[in-house]
Coordinates of C-alpha atoms (C1' of nucleotides) in Angstrom, one line a residue:
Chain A
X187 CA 3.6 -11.2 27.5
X188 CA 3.7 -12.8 23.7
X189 CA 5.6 -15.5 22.9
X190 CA 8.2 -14.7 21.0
X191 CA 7.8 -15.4 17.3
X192 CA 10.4 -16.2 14.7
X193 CA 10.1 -16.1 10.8
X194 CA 11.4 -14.7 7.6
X195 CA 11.6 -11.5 9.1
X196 CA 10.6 -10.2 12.8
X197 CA 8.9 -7.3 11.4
X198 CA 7.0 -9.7 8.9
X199 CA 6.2 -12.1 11.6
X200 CA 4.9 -9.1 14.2
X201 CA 3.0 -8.0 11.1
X202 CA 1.1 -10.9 10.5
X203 CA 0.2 -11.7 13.9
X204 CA -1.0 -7.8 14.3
X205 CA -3.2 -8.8 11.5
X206 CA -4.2 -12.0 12.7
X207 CA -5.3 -10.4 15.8
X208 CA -7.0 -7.7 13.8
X209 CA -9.4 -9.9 12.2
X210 CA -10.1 -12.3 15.2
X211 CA -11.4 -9.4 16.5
X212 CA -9.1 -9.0 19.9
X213 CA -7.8 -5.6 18.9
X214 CA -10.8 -3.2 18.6
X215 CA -10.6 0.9 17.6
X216 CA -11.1 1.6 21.3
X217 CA -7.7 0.2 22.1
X218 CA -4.9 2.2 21.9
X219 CA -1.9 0.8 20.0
X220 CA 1.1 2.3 21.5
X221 CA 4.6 1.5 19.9
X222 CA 6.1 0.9 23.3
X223 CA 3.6 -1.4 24.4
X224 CA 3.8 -3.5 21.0
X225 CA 7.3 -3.3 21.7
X226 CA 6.8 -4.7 25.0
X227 CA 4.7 -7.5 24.5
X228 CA 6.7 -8.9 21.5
X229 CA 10.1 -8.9 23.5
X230 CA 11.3 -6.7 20.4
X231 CA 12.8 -3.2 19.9
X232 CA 10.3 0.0 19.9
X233 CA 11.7 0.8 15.8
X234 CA 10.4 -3.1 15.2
X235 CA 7.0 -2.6 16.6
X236 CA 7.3 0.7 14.9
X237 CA 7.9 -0.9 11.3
X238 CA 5.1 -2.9 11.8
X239 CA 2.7 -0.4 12.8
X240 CA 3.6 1.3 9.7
X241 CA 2.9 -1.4 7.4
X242 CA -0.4 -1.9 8.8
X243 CA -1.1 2.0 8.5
X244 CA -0.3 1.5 4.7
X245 CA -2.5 -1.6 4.2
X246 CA -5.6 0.7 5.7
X247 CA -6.4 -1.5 8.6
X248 CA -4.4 0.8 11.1
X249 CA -4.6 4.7 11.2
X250 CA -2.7 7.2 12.6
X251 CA -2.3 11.0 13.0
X252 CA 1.0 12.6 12.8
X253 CA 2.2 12.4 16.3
X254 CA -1.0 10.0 17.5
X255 CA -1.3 7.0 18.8
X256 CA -2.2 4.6 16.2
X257 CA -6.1 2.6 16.2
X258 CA -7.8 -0.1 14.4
X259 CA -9.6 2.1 11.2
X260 CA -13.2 2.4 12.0
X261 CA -15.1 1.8 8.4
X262 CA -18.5 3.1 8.3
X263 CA -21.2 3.1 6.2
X264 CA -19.7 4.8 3.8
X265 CA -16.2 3.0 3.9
X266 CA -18.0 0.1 3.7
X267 CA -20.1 1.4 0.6
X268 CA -17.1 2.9 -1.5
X269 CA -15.1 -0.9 -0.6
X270 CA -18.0 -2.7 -2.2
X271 CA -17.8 -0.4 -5.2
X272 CA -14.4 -1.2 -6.0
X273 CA -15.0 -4.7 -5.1
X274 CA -17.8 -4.0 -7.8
X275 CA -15.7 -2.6 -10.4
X276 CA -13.1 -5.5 -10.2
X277 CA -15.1 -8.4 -9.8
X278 CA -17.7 -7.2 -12.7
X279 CA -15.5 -7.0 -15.3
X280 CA -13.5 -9.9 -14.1
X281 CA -16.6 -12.3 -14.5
X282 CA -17.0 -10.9 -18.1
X283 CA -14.0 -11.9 -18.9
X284 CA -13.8 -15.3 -17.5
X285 CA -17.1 -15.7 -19.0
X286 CA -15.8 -15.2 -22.2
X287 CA -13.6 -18.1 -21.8
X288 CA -16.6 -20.0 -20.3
X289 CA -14.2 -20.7 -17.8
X290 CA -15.8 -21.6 -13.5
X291 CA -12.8 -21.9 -11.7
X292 CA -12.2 -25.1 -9.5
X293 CA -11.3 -23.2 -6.4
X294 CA -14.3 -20.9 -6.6
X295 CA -16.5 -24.4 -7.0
X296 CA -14.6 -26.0 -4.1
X297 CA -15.1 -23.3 -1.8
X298 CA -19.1 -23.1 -2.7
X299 CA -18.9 -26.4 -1.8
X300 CA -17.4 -25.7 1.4
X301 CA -20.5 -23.4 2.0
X302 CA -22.8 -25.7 1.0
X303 CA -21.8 -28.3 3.4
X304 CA -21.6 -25.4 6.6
X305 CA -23.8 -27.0 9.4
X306 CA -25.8 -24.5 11.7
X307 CA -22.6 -23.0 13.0
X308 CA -21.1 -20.0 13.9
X309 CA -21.9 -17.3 11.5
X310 CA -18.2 -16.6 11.2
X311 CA -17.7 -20.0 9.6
X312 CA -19.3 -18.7 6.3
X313 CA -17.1 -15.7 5.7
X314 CA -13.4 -18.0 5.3
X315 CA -15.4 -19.8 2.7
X316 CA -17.1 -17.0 1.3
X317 CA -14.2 -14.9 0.9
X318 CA -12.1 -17.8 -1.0
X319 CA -15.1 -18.1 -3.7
X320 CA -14.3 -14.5 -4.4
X321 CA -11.0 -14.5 -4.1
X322 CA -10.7 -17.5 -6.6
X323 CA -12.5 -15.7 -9.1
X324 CA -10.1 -12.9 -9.2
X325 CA -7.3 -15.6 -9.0
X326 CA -8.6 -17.6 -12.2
X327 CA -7.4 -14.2 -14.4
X328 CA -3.9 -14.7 -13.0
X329 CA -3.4 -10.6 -12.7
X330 CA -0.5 -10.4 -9.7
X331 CA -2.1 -6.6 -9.5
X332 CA -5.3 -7.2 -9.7
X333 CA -4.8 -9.9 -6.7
X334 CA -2.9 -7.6 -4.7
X335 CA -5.4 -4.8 -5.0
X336 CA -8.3 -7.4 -4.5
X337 CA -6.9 -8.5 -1.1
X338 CA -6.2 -5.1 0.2
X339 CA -10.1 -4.8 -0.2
X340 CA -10.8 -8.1 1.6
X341 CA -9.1 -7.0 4.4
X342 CA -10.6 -4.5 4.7
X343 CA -14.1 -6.5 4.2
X344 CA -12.7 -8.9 7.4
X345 CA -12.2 -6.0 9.1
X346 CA -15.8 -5.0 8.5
X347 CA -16.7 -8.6 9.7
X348 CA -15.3 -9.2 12.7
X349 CA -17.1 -5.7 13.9
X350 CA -20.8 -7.1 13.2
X351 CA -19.9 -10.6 13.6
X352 CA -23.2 -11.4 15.8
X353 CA -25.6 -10.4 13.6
X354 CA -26.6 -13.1 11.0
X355 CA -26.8 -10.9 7.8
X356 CA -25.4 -13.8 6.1
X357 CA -27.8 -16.7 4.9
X358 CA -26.0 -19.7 3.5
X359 CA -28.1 -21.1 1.5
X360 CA -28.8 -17.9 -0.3
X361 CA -25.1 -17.2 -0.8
X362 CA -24.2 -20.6 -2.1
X363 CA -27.5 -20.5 -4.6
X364 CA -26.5 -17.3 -5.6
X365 CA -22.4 -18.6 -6.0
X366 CA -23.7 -22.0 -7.5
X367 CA -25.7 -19.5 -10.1
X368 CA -22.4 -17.7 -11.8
X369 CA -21.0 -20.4 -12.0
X370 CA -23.3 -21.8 -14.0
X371 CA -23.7 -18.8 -16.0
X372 CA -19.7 -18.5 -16.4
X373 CA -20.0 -21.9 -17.7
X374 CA -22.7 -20.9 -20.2
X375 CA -20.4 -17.8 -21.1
X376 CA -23.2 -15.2 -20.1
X377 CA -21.0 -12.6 -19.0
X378 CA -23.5 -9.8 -19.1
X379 CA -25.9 -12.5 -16.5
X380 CA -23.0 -13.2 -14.6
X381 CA -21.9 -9.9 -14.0
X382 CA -25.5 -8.6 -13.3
X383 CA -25.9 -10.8 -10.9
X384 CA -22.7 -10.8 -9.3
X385 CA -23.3 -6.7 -8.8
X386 CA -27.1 -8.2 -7.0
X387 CA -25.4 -10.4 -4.6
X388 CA -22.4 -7.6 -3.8
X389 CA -25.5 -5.0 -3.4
X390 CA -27.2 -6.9 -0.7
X391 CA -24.2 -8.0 1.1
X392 CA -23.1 -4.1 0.9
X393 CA -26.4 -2.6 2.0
X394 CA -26.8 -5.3 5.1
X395 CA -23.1 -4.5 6.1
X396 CA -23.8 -0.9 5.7
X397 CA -27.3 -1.4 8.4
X398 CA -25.4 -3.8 10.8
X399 CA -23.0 -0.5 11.2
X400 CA -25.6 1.8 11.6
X401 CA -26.2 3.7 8.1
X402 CA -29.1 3.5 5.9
X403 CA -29.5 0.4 3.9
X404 CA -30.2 1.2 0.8
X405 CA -32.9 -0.6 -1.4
X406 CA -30.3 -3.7 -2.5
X407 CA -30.4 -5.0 1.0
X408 CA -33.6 -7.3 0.2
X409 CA -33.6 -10.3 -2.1
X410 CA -34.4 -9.0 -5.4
X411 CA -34.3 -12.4 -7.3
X412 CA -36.5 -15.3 -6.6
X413 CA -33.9 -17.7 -6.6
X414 CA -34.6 -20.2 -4.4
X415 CA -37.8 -22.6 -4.3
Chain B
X114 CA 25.6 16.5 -1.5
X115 CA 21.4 17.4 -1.3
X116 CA 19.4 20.4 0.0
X117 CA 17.9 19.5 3.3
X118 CA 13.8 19.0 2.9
X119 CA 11.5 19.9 5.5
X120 CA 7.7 19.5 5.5
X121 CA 5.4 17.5 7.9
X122 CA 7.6 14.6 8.2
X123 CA 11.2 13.4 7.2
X124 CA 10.3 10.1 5.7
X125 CA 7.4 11.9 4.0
X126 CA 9.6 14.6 2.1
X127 CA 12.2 12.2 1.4
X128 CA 9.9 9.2 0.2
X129 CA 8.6 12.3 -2.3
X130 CA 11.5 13.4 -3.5
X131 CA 12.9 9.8 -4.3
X132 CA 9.4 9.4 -6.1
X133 CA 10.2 12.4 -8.0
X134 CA 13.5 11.4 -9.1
X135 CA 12.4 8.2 -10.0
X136 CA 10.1 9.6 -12.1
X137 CA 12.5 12.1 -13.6
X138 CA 14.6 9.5 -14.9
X139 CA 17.8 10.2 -12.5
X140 CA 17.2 6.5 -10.5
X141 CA 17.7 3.8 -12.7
X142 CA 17.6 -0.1 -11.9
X143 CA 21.7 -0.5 -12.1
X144 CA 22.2 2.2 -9.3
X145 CA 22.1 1.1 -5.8
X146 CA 19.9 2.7 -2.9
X147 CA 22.1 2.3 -0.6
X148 CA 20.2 3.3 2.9
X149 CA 23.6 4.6 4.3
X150 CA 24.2 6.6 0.4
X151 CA 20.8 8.1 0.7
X152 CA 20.7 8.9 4.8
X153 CA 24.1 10.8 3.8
X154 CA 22.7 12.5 1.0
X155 CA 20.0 14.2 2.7
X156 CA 21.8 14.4 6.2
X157 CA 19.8 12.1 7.9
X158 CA 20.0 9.2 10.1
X159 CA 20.1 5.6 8.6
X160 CA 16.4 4.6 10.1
X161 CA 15.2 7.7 7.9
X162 CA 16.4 6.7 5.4
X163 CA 15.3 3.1 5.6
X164 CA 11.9 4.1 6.3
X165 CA 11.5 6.0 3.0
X166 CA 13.1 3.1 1.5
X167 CA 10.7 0.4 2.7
X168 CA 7.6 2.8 1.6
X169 CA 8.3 2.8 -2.1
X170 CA 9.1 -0.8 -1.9
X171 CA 5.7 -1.0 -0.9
X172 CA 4.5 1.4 -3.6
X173 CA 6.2 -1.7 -5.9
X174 CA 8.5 1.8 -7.0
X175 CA 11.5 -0.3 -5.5
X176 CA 11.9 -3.8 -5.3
X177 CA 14.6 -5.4 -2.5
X178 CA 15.0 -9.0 -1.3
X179 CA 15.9 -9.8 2.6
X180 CA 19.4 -8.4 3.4
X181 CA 19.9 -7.2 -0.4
X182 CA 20.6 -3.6 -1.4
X183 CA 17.2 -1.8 -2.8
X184 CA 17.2 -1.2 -6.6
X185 CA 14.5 0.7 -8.8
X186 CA 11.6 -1.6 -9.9
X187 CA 12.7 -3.5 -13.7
X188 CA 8.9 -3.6 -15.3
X189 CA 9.1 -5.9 -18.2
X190 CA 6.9 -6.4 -21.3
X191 CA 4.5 -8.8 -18.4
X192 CA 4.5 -6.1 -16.1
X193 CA 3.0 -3.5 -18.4
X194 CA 0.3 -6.1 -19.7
X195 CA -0.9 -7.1 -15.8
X196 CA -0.5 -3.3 -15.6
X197 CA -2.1 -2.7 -18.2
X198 CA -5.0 -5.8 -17.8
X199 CA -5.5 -4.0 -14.3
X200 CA -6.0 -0.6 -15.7
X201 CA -8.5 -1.9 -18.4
X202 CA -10.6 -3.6 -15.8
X203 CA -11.0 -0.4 -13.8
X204 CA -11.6 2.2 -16.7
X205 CA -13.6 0.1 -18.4
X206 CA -16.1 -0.6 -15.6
X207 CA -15.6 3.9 -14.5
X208 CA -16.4 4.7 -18.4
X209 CA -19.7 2.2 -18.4
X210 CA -21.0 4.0 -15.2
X211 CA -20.2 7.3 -16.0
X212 CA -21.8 7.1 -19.2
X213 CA -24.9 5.9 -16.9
X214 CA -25.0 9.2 -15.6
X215 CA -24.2 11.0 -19.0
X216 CA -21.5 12.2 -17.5
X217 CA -18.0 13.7 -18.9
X218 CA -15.9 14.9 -16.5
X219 CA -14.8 18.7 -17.0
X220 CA -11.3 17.6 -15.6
X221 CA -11.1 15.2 -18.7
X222 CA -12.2 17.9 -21.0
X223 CA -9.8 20.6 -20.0
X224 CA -6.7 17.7 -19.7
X225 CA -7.8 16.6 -23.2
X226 CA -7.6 20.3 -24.2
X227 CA -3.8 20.4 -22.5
X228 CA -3.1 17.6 -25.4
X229 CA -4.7 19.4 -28.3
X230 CA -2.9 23.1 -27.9
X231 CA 0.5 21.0 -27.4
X232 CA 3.4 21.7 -29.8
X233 CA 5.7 19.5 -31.4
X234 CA 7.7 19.3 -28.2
X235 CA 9.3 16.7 -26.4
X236 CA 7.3 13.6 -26.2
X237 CA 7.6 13.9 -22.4
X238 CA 5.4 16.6 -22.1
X239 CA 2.2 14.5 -23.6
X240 CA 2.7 12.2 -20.8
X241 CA 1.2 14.4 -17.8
X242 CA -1.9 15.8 -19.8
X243 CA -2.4 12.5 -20.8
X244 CA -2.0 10.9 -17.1
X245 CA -4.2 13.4 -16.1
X246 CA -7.1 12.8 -18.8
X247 CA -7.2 9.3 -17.4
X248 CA -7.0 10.2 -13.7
X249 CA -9.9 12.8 -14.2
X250 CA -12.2 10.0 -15.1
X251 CA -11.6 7.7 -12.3
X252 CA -11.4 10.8 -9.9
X253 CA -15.0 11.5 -11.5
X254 CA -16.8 8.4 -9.2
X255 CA -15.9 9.6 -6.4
X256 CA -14.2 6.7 -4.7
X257 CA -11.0 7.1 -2.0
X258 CA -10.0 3.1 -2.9
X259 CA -10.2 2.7 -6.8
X260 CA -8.5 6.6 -6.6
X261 CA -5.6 5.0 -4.2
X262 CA -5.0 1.6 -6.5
X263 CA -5.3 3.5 -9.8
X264 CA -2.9 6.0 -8.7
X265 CA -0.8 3.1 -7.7
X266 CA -1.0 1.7 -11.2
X267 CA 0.0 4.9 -12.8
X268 CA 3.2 5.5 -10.8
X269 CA 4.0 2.2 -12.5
X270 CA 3.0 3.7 -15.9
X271 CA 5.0 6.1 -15.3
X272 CA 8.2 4.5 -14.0
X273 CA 8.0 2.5 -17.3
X274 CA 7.7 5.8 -19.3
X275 CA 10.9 7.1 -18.3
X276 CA 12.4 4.0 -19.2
X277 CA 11.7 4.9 -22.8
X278 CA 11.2 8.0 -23.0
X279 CA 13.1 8.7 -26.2
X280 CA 10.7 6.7 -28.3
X281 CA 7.6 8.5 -29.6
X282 CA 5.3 5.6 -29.1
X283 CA 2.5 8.4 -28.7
X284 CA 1.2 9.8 -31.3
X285 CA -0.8 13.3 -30.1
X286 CA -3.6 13.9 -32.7
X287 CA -4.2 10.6 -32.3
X288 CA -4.6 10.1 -28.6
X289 CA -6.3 13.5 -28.5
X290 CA -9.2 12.1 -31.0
X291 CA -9.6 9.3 -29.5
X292 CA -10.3 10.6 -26.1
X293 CA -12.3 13.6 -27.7
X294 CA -14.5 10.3 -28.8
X295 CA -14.8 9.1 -25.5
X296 CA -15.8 11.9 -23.4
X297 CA -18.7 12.0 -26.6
X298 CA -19.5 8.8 -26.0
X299 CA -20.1 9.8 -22.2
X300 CA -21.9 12.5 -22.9
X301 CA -24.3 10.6 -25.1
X302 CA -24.6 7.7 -22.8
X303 CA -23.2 5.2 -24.8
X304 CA -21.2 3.3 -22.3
X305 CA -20.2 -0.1 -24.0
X306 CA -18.7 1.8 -27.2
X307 CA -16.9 4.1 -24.3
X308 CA -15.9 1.2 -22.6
X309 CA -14.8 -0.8 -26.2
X310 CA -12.5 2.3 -27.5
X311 CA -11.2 2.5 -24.6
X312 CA -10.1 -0.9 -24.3
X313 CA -8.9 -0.4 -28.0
X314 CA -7.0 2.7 -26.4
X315 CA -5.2 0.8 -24.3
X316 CA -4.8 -1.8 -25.8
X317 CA -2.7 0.5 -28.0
X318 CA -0.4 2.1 -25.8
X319 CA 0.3 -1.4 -23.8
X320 CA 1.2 -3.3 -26.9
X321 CA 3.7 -0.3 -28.1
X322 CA 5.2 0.2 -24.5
X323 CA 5.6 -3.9 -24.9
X324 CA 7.5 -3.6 -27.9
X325 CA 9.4 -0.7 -26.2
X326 CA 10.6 -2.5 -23.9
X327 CA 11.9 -5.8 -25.6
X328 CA 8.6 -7.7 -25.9
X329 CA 7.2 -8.9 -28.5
X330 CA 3.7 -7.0 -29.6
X331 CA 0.7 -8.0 -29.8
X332 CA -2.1 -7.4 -32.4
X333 CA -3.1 -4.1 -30.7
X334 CA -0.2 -2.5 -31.4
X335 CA -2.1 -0.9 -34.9
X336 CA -4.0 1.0 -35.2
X337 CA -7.4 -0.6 -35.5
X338 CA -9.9 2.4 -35.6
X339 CA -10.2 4.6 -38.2
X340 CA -11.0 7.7 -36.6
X341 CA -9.1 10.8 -38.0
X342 CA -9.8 11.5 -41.9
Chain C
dG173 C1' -18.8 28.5 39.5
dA174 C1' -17.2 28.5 34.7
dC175 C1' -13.7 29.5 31.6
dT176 C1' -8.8 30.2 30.0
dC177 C1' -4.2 29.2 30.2
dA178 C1' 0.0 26.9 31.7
dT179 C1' 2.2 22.8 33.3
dT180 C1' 2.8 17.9 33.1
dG181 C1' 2.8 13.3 31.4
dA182 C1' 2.7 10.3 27.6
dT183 C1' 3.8 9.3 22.9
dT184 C1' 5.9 9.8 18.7
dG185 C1' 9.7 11.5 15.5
dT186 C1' 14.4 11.4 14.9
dC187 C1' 19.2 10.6 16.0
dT188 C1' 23.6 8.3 17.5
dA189 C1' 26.0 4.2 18.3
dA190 C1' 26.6 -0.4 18.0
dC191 C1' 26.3 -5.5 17.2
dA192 C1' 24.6 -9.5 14.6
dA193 C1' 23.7 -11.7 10.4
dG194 C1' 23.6 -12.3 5.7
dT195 C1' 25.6 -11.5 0.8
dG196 C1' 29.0 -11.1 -2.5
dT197 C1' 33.8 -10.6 -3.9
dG198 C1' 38.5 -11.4 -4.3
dC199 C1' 42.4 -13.8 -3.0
dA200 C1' 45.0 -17.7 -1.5
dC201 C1' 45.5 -22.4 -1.7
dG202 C1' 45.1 -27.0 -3.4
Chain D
dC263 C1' 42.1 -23.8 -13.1
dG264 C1' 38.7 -24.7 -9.6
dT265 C1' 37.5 -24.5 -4.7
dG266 C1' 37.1 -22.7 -0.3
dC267 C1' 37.9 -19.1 3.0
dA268 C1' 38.3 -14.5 4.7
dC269 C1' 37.0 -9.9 4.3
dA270 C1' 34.3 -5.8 3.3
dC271 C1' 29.7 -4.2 2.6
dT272 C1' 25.0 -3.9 3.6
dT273 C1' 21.0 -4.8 6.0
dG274 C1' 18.3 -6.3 10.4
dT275 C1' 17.8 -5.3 15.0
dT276 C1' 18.8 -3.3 19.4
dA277 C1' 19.6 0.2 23.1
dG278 C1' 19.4 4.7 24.8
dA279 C1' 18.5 9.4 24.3
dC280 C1' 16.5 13.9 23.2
dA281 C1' 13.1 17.1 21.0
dA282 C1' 8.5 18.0 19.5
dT283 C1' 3.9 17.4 19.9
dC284 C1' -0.6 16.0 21.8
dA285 C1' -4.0 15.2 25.6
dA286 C1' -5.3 16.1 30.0
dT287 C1' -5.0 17.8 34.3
dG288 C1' -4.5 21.5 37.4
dA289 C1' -4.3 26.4 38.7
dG290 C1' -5.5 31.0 38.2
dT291 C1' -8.8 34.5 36.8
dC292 C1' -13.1 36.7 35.8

DNA sequence: GACTCATTGATTGTCTAACAAGTGTGCACG
DNA sequence: CGTGCACACTTGTTAGACAATCAATGAGTC
């Protein structure tokens, strides 16, 4: 039994939650995620629980069959590989750009410094942080598209997360070096720096995710650039 | 009174056939989607039709507040520019990698050829060649997630097209040259002029849909290459 | 004993009917 | 002439029901 939850909308709110739940990692792909049952356990009608299901199908973290019982989406290597390409594609160009106005966005610097300032934790503690940097990156170019098709990927990325959470492919001080860096070079207005590097840092991350789910990494998975000491 | 559809799914055939009337130009923004109008219109129950409704909202085809009847999306001169921005910042980023691999696409070449034998026809019919010249080049990477949000972005394009259709914004000869330049440039490996006339291609058609639709235009609106005689 | 096929249970797709809640409009009243 | 109220319209949500389909189990056959 849920408590029930009120809000805008109770599709909206049942949404969210699903979501929430989805990246805390309680609802794996093994579970099944039956209308009734969501029905059930919100206090709500079965079309409600329905609605929301369906929403979550079109965001890509749910998938279901015609006639099947919706699941969490598995993302394998090669989800995982063709997410980080598009990530690639938008964030590249988007660090051109603000380069051009020699431009380091204050959230993006806040949220490094957030990283910076992670005690020996939790590996989960780095991602929050590590996906606002990002996410304030894209926000800086004020694109309400852009954004929207930047999160959809995130999620997807959290999703990813929450799957290989134990394994520490993440090392913060790397990350934040590597953060601290473009900003530096956005500063300076290298674009062409910025973005190379950007694509290094994305590469690892992708090829690390991509051998925590049992692919291949590819070569990008070591630390090309002597960046530290 | 409309002809009953059948296919896998209700919602699916109607959510298609809306899309296709919205794109034909029969839905404009000042008629009202009733979900009781459009469940009677294709015999079907009201939940149908709400379900096909809330799918194109999410397309951003249809826009609806809480408890408000759902209306065809209004794209203003901001829309098409964050549209537009959004396009440029994947095509750009497609053209510099396939140009990597030397690469022009023979989808490209044969939709590029559609635009060359067309005759002085409605200006309509240079808007699916030319949709599909663009769409052939992202296809060409490969990628299920930058196909599904440029596609999203192009049912946009194309919602605004209809909106001024009677406007010959588009000049043939010259769009055809221009991408005849491109796929060259591709071919020759050249990926930062690709990526710089296509920006300049853009640029073009957003600043003249702009000033289509009420806004003011920008500088792109010329044209700024001199590439035919 | 292994394989094929039919039956069963579970789940989803869709419908009908209905009530509650919110929005907007028009009319009556001050 | 302006304000407030009542009404119609629309959407949000619920309940219950039936058909269609999928997965799995069981029976029957070779």
């Amino acid at each position: 039994m849920r408590i029930p939850v009120a809000a805008t909308s109770i599709v909206d709110a049942i949404t969210t939650d699903l979501r929430n739940r989805l990246f805390s990692g309680e609802l794996t792909p093994e579970v099944a995620l039956t209308e009734t049952e969501i029905a059930a356990s919100y206090n709500v009608a079965r079309p409600t629980a329905k609605a929301a299901i369906e929403r979550l199908v079109g965001e890509g973290l749910l998938m279901r069959g015609l006639h099947k019982t919706a699941r969490v989406a598995v993302l394998g290597p090669d989800a995982v590989r063709d997410i980080y390409l598009a990530r690639a594609y938008l964030e590249s160009e988007i660090v051109r750009r603000l380069a051009a106005q020699k431009l380091a966005p204050t959230g993006a610097v806040a949220a490094n410094q957030e990283i910076a300032n992670l005690t020996a934790g939790s590996p989960m503690d780095l991602i929050e942080p590590d996906i606002r940097f990002h996410l304030s990156l894209i926000d800086a170019v004020g694109s309400e598209r852009v954004n929207k098709m930047y999160q959809s990927l995130m999620s997807e990325v959290r999703l990813c997360m929450t799957r290989v959470q134990s394994l520490n492919l993440l090392e913060p001080g790397l990350i934040h070096a590597e953060h601290q860096r473009i900003l530096e070079l956005l500063e300076a207005g290298d674009g062409e720096a910025a973005a190379q590097l950007l694509d290094d840092h994305l590469g690892r991350a992708r090829e690390r995710l991509v051998a925590a789910l049992g692919g291949e990494a590819g070569p990008q998975a070591a630390i090309a650039t002597p960046l530290l000491g």
